[in-house]
Short mmCIF file of C-alpha atoms and ligand atoms in Angstrom, two decimals:
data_model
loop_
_atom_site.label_atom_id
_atom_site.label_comp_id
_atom_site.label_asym_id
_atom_site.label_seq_id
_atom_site.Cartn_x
_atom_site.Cartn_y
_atom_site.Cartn_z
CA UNK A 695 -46.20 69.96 20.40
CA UNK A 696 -47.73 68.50 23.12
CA UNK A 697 -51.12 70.06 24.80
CA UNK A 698 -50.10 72.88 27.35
CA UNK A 699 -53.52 74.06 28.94
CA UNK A 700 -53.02 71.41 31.71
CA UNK A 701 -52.41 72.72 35.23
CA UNK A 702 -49.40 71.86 36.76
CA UNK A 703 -51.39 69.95 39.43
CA UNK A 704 -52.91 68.12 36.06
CA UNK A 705 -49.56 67.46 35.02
CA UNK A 706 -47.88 66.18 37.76
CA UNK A 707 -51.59 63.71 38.82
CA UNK A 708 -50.51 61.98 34.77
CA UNK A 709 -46.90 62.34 36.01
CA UNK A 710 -47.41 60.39 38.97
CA UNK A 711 -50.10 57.95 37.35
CA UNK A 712 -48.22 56.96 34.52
CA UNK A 713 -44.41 57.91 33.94
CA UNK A 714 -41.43 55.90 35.89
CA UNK A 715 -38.52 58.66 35.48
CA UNK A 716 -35.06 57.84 35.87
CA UNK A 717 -33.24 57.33 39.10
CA UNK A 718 -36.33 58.36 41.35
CA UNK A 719 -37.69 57.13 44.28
CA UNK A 720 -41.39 56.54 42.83
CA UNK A 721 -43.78 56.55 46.30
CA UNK A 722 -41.60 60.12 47.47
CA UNK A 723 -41.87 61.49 43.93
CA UNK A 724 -45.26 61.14 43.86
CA UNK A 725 -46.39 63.01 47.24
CA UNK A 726 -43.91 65.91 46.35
CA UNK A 727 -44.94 66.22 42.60
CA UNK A 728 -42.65 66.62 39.83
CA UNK A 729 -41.49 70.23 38.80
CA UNK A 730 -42.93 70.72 34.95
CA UNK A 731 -40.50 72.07 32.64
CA UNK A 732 -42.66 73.55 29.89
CA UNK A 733 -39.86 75.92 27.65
CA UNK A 734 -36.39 77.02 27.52
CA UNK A 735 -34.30 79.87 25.81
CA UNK A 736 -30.46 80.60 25.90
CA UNK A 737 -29.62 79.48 29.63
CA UNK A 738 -32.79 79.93 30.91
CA UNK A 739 -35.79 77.81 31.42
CA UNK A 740 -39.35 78.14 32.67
CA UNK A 741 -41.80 76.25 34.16
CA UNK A 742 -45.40 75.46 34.54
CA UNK A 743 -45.82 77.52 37.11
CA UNK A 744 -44.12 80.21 34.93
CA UNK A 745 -41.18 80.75 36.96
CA UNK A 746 -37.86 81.73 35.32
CA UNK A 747 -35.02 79.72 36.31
CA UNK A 748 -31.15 80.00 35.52
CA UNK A 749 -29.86 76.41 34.74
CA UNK A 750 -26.38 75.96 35.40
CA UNK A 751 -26.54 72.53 34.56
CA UNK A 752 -27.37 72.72 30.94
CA UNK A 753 -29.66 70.22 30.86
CA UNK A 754 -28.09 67.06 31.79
CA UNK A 755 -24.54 68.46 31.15
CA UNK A 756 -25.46 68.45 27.28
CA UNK A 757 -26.86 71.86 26.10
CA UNK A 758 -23.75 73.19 25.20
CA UNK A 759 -24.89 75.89 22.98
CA UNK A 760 -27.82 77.18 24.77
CA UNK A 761 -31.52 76.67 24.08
CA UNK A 762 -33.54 77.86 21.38
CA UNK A 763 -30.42 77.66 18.52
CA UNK A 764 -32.39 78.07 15.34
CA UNK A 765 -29.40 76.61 13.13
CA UNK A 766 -29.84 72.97 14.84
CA UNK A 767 -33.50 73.41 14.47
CA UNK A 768 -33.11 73.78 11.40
CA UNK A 769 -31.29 71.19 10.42
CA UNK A 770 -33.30 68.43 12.37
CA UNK A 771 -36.19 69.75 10.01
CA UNK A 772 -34.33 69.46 6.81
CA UNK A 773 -33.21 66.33 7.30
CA UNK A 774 -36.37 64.83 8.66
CA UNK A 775 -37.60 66.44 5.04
CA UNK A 776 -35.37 64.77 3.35
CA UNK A 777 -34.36 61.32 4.53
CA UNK A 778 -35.96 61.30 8.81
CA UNK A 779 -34.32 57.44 8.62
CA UNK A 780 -31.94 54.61 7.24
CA UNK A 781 -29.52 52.21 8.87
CA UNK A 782 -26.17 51.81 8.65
CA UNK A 783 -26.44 48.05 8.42
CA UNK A 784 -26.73 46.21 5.14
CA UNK A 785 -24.09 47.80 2.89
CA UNK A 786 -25.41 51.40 3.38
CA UNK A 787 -24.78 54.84 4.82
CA UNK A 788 -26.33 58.02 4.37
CA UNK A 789 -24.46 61.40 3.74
CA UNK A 790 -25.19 63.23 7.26
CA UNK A 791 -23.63 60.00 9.03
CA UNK A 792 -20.32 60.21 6.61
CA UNK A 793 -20.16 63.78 7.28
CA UNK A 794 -20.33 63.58 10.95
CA UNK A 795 -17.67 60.70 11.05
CA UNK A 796 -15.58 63.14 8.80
CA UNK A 797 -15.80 66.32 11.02
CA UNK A 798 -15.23 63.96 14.35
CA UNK A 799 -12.07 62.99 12.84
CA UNK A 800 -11.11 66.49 12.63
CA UNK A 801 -11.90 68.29 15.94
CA UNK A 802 -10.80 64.98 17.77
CA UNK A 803 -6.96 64.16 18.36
CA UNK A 804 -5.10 63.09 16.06
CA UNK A 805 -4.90 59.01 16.65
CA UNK A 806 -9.02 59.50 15.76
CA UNK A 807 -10.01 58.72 12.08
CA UNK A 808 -12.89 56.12 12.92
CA UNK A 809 -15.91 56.60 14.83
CA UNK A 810 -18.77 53.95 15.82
CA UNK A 811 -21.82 55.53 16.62
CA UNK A 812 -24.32 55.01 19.47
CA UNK A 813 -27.66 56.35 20.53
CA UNK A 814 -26.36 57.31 23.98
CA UNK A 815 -23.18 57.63 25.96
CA UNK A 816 -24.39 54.39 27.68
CA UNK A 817 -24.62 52.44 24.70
CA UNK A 818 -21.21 53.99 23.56
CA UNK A 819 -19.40 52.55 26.72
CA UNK A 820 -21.25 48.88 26.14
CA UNK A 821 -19.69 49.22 22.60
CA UNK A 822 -16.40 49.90 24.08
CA UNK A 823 -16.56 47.02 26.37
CA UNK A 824 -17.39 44.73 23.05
CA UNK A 825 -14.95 46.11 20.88
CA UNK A 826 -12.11 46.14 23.55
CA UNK A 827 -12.45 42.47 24.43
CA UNK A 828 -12.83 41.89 20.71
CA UNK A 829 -9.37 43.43 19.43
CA UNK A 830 -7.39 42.05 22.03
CA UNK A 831 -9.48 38.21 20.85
CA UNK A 832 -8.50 39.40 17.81
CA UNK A 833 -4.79 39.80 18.54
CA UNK A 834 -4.67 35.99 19.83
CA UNK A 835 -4.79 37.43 23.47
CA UNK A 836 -8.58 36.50 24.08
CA UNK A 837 -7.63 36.06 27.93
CA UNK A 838 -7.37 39.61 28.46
CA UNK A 839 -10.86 40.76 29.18
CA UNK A 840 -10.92 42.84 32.19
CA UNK A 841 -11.08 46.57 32.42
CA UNK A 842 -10.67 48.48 35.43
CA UNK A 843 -12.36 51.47 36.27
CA UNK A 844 -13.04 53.66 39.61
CA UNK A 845 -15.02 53.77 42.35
CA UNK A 846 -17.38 56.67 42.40
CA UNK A 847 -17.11 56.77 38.54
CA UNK A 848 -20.21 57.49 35.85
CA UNK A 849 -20.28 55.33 32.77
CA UNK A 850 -23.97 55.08 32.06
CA UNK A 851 -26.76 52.83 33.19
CA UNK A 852 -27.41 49.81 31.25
CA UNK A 853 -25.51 46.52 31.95
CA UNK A 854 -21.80 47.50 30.82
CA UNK A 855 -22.67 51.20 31.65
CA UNK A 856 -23.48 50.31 34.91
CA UNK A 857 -20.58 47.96 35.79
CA UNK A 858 -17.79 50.36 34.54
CA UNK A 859 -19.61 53.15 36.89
CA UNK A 860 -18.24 52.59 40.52
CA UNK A 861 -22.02 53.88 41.83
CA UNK A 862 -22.51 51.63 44.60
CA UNK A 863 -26.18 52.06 44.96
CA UNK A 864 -26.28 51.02 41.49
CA UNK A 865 -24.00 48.04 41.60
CA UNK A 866 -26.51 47.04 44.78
CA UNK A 867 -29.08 46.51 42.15
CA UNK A 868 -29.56 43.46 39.95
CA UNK A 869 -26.13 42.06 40.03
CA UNK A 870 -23.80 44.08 39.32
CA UNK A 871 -21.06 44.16 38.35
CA UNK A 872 -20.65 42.09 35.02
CA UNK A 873 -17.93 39.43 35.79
CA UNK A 874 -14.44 41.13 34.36
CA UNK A 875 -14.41 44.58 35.36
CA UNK A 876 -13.11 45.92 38.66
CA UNK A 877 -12.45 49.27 40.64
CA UNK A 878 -9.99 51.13 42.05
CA UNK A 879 -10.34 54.07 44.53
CA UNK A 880 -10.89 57.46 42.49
CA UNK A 881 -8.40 60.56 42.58
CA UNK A 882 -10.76 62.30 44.87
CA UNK A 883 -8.20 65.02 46.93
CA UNK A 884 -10.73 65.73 49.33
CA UNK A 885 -11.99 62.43 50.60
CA UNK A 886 -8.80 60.53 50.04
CA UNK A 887 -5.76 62.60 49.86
CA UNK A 888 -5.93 65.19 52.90
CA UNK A 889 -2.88 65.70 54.74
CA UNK A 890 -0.87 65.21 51.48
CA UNK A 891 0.40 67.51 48.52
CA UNK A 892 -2.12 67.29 45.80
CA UNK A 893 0.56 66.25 43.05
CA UNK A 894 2.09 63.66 45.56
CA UNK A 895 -1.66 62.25 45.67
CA UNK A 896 -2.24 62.24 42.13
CA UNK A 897 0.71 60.26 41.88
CA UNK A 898 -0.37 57.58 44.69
CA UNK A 899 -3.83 57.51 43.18
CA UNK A 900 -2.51 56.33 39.74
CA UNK A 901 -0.24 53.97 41.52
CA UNK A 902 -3.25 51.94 42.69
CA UNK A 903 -3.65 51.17 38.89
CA UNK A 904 -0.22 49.40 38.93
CA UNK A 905 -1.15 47.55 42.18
CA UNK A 906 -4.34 46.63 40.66
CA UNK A 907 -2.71 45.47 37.31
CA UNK A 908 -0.30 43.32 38.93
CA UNK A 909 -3.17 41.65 41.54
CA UNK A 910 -5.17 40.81 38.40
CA UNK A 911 -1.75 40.21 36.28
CA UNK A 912 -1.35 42.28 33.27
CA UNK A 913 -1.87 39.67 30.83
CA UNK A 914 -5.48 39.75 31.81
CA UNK A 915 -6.22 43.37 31.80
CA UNK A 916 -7.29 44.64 28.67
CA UNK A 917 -8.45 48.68 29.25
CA UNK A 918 -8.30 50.93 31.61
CA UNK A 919 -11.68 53.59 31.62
CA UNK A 920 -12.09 56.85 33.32
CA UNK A 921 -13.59 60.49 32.60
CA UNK A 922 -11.01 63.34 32.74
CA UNK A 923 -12.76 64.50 34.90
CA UNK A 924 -15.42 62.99 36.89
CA UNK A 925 -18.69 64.48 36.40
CA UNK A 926 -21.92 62.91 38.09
CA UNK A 927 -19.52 61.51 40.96
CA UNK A 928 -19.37 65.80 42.17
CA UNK A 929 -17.36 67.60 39.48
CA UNK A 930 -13.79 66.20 41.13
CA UNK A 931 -11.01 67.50 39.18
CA UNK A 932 -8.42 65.48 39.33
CA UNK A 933 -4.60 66.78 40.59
CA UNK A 934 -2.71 67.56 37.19
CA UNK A 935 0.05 64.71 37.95
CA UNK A 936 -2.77 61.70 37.78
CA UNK A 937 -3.55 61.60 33.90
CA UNK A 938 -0.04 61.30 33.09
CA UNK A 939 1.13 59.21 35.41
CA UNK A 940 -2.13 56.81 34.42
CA UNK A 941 -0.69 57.03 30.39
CA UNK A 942 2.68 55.70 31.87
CA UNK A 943 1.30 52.95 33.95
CA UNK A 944 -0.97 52.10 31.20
CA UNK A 945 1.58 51.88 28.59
CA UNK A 946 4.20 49.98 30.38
CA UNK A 947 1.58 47.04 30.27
CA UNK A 948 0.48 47.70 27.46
CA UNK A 949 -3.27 48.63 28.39
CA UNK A 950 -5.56 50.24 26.23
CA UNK A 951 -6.85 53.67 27.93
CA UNK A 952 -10.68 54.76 27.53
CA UNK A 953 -11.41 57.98 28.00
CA UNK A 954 -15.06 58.63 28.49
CA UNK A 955 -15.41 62.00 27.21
CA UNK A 956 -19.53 62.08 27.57
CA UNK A 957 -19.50 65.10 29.61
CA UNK A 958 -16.17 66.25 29.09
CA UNK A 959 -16.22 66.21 24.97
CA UNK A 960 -17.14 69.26 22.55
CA UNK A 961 -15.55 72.41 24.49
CA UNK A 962 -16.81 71.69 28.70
CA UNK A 963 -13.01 71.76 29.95
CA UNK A 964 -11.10 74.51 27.66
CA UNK A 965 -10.42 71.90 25.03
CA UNK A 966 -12.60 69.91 22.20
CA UNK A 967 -12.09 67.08 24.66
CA UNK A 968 -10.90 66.52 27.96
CA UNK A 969 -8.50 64.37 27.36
CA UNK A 970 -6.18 67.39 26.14
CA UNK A 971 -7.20 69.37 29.19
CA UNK A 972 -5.80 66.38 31.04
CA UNK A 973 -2.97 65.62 28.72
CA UNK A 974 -3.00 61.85 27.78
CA UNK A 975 -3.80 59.70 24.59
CA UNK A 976 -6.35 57.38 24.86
CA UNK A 977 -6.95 54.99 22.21
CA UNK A 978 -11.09 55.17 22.85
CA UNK A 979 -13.10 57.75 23.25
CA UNK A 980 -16.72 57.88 24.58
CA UNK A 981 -19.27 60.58 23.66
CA UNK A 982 -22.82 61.55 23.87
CA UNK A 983 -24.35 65.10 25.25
CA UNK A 984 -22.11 67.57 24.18
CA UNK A 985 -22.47 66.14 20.30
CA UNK A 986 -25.48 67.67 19.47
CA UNK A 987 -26.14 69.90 22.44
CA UNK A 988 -28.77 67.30 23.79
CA UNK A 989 -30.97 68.27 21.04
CA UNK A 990 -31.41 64.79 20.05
CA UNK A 991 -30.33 61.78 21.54
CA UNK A 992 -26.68 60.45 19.36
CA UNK A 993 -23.37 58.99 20.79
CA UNK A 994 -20.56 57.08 20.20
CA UNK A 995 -17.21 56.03 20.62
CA UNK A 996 -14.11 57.43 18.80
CA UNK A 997 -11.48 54.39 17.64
CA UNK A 998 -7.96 55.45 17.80
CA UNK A 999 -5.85 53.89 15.12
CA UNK A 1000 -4.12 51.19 17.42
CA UNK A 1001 -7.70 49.55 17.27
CA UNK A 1002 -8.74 50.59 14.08
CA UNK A 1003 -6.14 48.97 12.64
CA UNK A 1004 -6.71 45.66 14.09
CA UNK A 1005 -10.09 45.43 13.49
CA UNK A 1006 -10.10 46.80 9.84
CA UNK A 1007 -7.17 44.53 8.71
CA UNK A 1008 -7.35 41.54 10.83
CA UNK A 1009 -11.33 41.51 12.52
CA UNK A 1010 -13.90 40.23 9.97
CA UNK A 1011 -17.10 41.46 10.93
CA UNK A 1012 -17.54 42.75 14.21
CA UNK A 1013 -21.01 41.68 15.41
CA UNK A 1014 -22.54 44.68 17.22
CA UNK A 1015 -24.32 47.69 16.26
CA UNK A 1016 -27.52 49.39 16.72
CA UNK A 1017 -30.57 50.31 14.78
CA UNK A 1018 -29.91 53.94 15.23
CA UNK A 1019 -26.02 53.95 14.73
CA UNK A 1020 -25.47 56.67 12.32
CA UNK A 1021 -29.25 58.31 12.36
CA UNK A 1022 -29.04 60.68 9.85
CA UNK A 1023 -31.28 63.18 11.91
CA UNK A 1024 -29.34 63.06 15.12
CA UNK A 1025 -25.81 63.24 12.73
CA UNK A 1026 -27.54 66.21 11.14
CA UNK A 1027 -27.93 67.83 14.41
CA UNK A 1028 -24.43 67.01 15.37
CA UNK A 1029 -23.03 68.34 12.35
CA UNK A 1030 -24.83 72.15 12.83
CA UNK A 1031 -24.13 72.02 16.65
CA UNK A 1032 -20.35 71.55 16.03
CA UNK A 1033 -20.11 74.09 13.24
CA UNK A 1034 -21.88 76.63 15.47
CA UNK A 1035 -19.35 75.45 18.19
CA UNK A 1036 -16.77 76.10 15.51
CA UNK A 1037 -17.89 79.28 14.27
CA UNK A 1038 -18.56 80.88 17.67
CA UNK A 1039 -15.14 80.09 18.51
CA UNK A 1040 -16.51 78.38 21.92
CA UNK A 1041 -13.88 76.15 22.82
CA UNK A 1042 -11.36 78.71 23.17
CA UNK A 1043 -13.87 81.14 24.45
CA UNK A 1044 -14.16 78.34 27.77
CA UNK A 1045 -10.31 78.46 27.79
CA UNK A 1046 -9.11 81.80 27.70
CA UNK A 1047 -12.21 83.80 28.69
CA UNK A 1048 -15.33 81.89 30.90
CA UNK A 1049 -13.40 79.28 31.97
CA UNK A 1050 -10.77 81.51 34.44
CA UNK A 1051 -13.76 84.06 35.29
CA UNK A 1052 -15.70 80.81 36.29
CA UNK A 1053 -12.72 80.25 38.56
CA UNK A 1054 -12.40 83.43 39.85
CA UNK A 1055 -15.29 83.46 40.75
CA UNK A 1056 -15.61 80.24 42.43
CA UNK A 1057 -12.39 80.83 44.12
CA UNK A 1058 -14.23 83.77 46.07
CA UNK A 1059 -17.18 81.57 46.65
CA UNK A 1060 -14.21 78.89 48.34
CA UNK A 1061 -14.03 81.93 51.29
CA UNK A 1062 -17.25 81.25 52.28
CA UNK A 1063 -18.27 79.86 55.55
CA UNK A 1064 -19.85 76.42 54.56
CA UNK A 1065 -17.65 75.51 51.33
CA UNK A 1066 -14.46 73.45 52.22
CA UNK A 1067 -13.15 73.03 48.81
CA UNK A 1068 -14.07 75.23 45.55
CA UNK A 1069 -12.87 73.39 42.36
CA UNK A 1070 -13.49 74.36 38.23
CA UNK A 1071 -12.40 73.12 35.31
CA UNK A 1072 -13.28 74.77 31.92
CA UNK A 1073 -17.41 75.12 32.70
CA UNK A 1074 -17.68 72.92 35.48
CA UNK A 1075 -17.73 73.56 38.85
CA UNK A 1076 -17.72 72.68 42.64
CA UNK A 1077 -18.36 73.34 45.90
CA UNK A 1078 -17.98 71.23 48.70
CA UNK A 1079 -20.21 72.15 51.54
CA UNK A 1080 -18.66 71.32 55.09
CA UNK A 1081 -19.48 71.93 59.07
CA UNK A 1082 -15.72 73.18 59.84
CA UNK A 1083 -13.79 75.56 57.37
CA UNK A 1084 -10.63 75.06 59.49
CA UNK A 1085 -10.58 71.47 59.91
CA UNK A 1086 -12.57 70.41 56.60
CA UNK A 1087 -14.90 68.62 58.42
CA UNK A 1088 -18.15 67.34 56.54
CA UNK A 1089 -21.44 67.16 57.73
CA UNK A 1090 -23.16 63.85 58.75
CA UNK A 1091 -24.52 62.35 55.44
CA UNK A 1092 -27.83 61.64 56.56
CA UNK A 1093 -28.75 65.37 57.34
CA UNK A 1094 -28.51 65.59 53.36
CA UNK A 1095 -27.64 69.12 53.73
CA UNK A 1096 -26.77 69.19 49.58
CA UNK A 1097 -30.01 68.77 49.12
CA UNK A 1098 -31.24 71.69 51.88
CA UNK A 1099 -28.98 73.59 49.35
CA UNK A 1100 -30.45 72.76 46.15
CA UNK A 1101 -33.88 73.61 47.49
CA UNK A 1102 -32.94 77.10 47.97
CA UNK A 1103 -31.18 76.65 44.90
CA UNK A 1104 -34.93 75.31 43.23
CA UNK A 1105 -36.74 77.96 45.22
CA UNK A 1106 -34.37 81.09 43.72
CA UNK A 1107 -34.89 80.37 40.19
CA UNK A 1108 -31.13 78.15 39.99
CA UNK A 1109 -30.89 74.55 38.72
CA UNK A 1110 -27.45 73.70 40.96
CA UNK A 1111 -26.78 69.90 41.47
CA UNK A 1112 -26.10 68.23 44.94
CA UNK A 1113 -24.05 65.37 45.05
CA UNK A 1114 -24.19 64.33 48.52
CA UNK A 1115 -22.43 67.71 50.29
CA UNK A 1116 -21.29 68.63 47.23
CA UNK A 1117 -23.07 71.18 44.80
CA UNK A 1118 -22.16 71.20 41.35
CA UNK A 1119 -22.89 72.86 38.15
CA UNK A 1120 -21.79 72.56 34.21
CA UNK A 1121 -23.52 75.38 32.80
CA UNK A 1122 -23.74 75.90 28.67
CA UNK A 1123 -20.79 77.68 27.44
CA UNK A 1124 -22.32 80.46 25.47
CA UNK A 1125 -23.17 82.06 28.86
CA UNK A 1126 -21.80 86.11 28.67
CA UNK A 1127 -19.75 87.14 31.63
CA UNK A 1128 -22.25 88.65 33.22
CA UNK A 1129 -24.46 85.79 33.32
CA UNK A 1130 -21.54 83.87 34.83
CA UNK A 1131 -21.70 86.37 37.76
CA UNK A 1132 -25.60 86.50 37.89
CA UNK A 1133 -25.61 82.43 38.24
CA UNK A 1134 -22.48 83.01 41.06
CA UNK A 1135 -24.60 85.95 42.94
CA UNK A 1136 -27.42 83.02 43.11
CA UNK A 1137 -25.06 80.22 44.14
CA UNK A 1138 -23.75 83.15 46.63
CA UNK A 1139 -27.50 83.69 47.78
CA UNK A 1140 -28.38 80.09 48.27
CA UNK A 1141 -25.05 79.40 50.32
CA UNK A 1142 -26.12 82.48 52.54
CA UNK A 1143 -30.01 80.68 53.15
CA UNK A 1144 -28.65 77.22 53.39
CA UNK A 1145 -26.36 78.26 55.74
CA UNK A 1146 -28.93 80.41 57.89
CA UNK A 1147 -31.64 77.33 57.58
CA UNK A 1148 -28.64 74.90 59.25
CA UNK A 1149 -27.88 77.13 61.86
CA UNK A 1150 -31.59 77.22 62.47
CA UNK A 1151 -31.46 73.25 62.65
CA UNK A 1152 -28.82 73.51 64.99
CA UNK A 1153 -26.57 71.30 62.41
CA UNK A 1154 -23.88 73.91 63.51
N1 PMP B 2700 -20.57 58.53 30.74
C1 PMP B 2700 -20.55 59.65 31.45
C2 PMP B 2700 -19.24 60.24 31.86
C3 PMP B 2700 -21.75 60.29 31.78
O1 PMP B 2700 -21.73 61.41 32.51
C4 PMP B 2700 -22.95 59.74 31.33
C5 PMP B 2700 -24.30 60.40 31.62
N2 PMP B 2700 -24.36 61.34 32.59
C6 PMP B 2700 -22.92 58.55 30.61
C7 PMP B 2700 -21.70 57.97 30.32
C8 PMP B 2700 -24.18 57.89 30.15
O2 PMP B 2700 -24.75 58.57 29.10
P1 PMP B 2700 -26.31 58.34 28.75
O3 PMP B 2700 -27.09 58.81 29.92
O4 PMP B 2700 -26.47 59.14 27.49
O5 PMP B 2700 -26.48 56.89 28.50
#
């Protein structure tokens, strides 16, 4: 425990002084303060101030289960009892890491019987990178190296991470990308595919795979990566005809398909992973988050049996791997948060219950004045805020008016992401119905002030 009798001014002077947080612009942080996030319980947190707030983004799109869940406690303090470290390395293993590769294998599809674990979902998609270039080296086909990805897609942050991500503003830092992966433009309906039938667009948007392929020639390409559904690029659920069509296009040249399943894995979309929701077989499978609720930091990649294969029979050692692959803590963890998933019966609890009243729900927030486009899948959900309802038109960018909205949001007790125009959430799944409709009566509230406060600002 750390000391709590600071005030938040206190907090946020050390905050300021001392701590460089993630993706934050450091002078503007500093003059507006951070907010102090001092305890948590079910969906709710609280902060310094003592405020109670609803957070409909579980965390980081991780705490699946809900704060507070005594059984993953629980095990994290057993474990760290009994054994709180040892690596994987040198001809070892320890039982929570065997178990955990055993129960993946289970509640994944069925080409999954091998798992390589990570510390993060970042790390996971560098390993995929590695072990992708490696089978097809492996196979005598060293020349195909380069994996295409989107535009507007999240893989992570470090070098690979970054790269495979289509973030421009990150790619605008420190050289990026990595020589041998490229983009193509993302299934995005909204931005891209107005004016058309949504299943025609899906269609066109998985042909510009193909076009890619064949400008890169398909000797050369050796994956192709995407999330089922895109998550920090603003929750854009892709029309049903794209995954499909992607599996064809991707087979035909015989490409490997990634599916980074980081926020999309352990129950978000209806299904254990999203990949199902979508319907297509990858043979790779990031995760991260959803593995252990966010509880304690664990990821990894799932190795279909195409690469397994290849790499058991034919690869000699594969040189990667990372001092906590396999920590028997986080794997402990892992192992109580997906029995609890289990037992609770969440998965199909998303599919057949929350999931439809989330889109219900959404559906009636679509009617309202400022939202252009209301889109769900499973627990995640979004609303794309626009200027005119009958023409779709968007605001300018630079009025940031997703982030006028997530102040309201901040300032009525709701943790609601903006995404440029476009506010998003991922709440945890054990949320009861009428939670579901208390966090859409805020979201409902914050869409009536936002919209007030741009009318006020003559935006209108
Ligand atoms: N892939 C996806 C789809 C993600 O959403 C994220 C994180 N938001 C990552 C990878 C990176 O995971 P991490 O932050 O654990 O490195």
């Amino acid at each position: 425990m750390t000391e709590t009798t600071r005030s938040t001014a206190q907090w946020q002077a050390a905050d300021a002084a001392h701590y460089l947080h993630p993706f934050t612009d450091y002078k503007s942080l500093a003059a507006k303060g951070s907010r102090i996030i001092t305890k948590a319980d079910n969906i709710y947190l609280w902060d310094s101030e003592g405020n109670k707030i609803l957070d409909a983004m579980s965390g980081l799109w991780c705490v699946n289960v809900g704060y507070g869940r005594q059984e993953l406690i629980d095990a994290a303090t057993a474990q760290l009892k009994q054994l709180p470290f040892y690596n994987s390395f040198f001809q070892t293993a320890t039982p929570p890491a065997i178990e955990l590769a055993e129960l993946l294998a289970q509640v994944t599809p069925p080409q999954f019987k091998h798992v390589f674990f990570s510390g993060s979902g970042s790390e996971g998609n560098d390993t995929v990178v590695r072990m992708v270039r490696r089978y097809w080296d492996v196979l005598g086909q060293p020349e195909r190296t380069v994996i295409i990805s989107r535009h507007n897609a999240y893989h992570g942050s470090t070098m690979a991470g970054a790269s495979l991500g289509g973030m421009s503003g990150m790619h605008a830092q420190g050289g990026l990308p990595i020589p041998g992966i490229t983009h193509i433009e993302q299934p995005f309906w909204f931005e891209n595919g107005q004016g058309m039938n949504r299943e025609e667009f899906g269609i066109r948007a998985a042909d510009w795979l193909e076009s890619k392929i064949l400008e890169v020639g398909a000797d050369k390409v050796a994956a192709f990566i995407g999330e089922p559904v895109q998550g920090a690029g603003g929750v854009i659920v892709p029309p049903s005809s794209y995954w499909p069509a992607i599996q064809r296009i991707c087979d035909k040249h015989g490409i490997l398909v990634v599916s980074d399943e980081v926020i999309t894995g352990f129950g978000r979309t209806g299904r254990w992973f999203g990949c199902e929701t979508m319907g297509f077989k990858p043979d790779l499978m990031t995760f991260a988050k959803g593995v252990t609720s966010g509880y304690i930091p664990l990821g990894g990649v799932m190795v279909g049996d195409r690469i397994a294969k290849v790499l058991i029979e034919q690869g000699g050692e594969f040189n990667h791997g990372y001092t906590y692959s396999g920590h028997p803590v986080a794997c402990a963890v892992a192992l109580a948060n997906i029995r609890l998933i289990q037992r609770e019966g969440l998965v199909d609890r998303v599919r057949t219950e929350l999931g439809p009243h989330l889109a219900a729900r959404f559906a009636e927030l679509g009617e309202h004045p400022l939202v252009g486009e209301a889109q769900t899948c499973g627990m995640m959900g979004a609303l794309q805020l626009v200027k005119d309802k009958s023409a779709n038109r968007v605001f300018d960018s630079a009025l940031e008016v997703g982030m006028v909205c997530r102040g309201h949001c901040f300032g009525n007790g709701l943790i609601m992401r903006a995404v440029g125009d476009r506010m998003i959430v991922a709440p945890p799944l054990v949320m009861t119905i009428a939670q579901v409709d208390e966090m859409v009566a805020l979201i409902r509230k914050c869409l009536d002030l936002t919209l007030a406060d741009v009318r006020q600002r003559g935006w209108l």
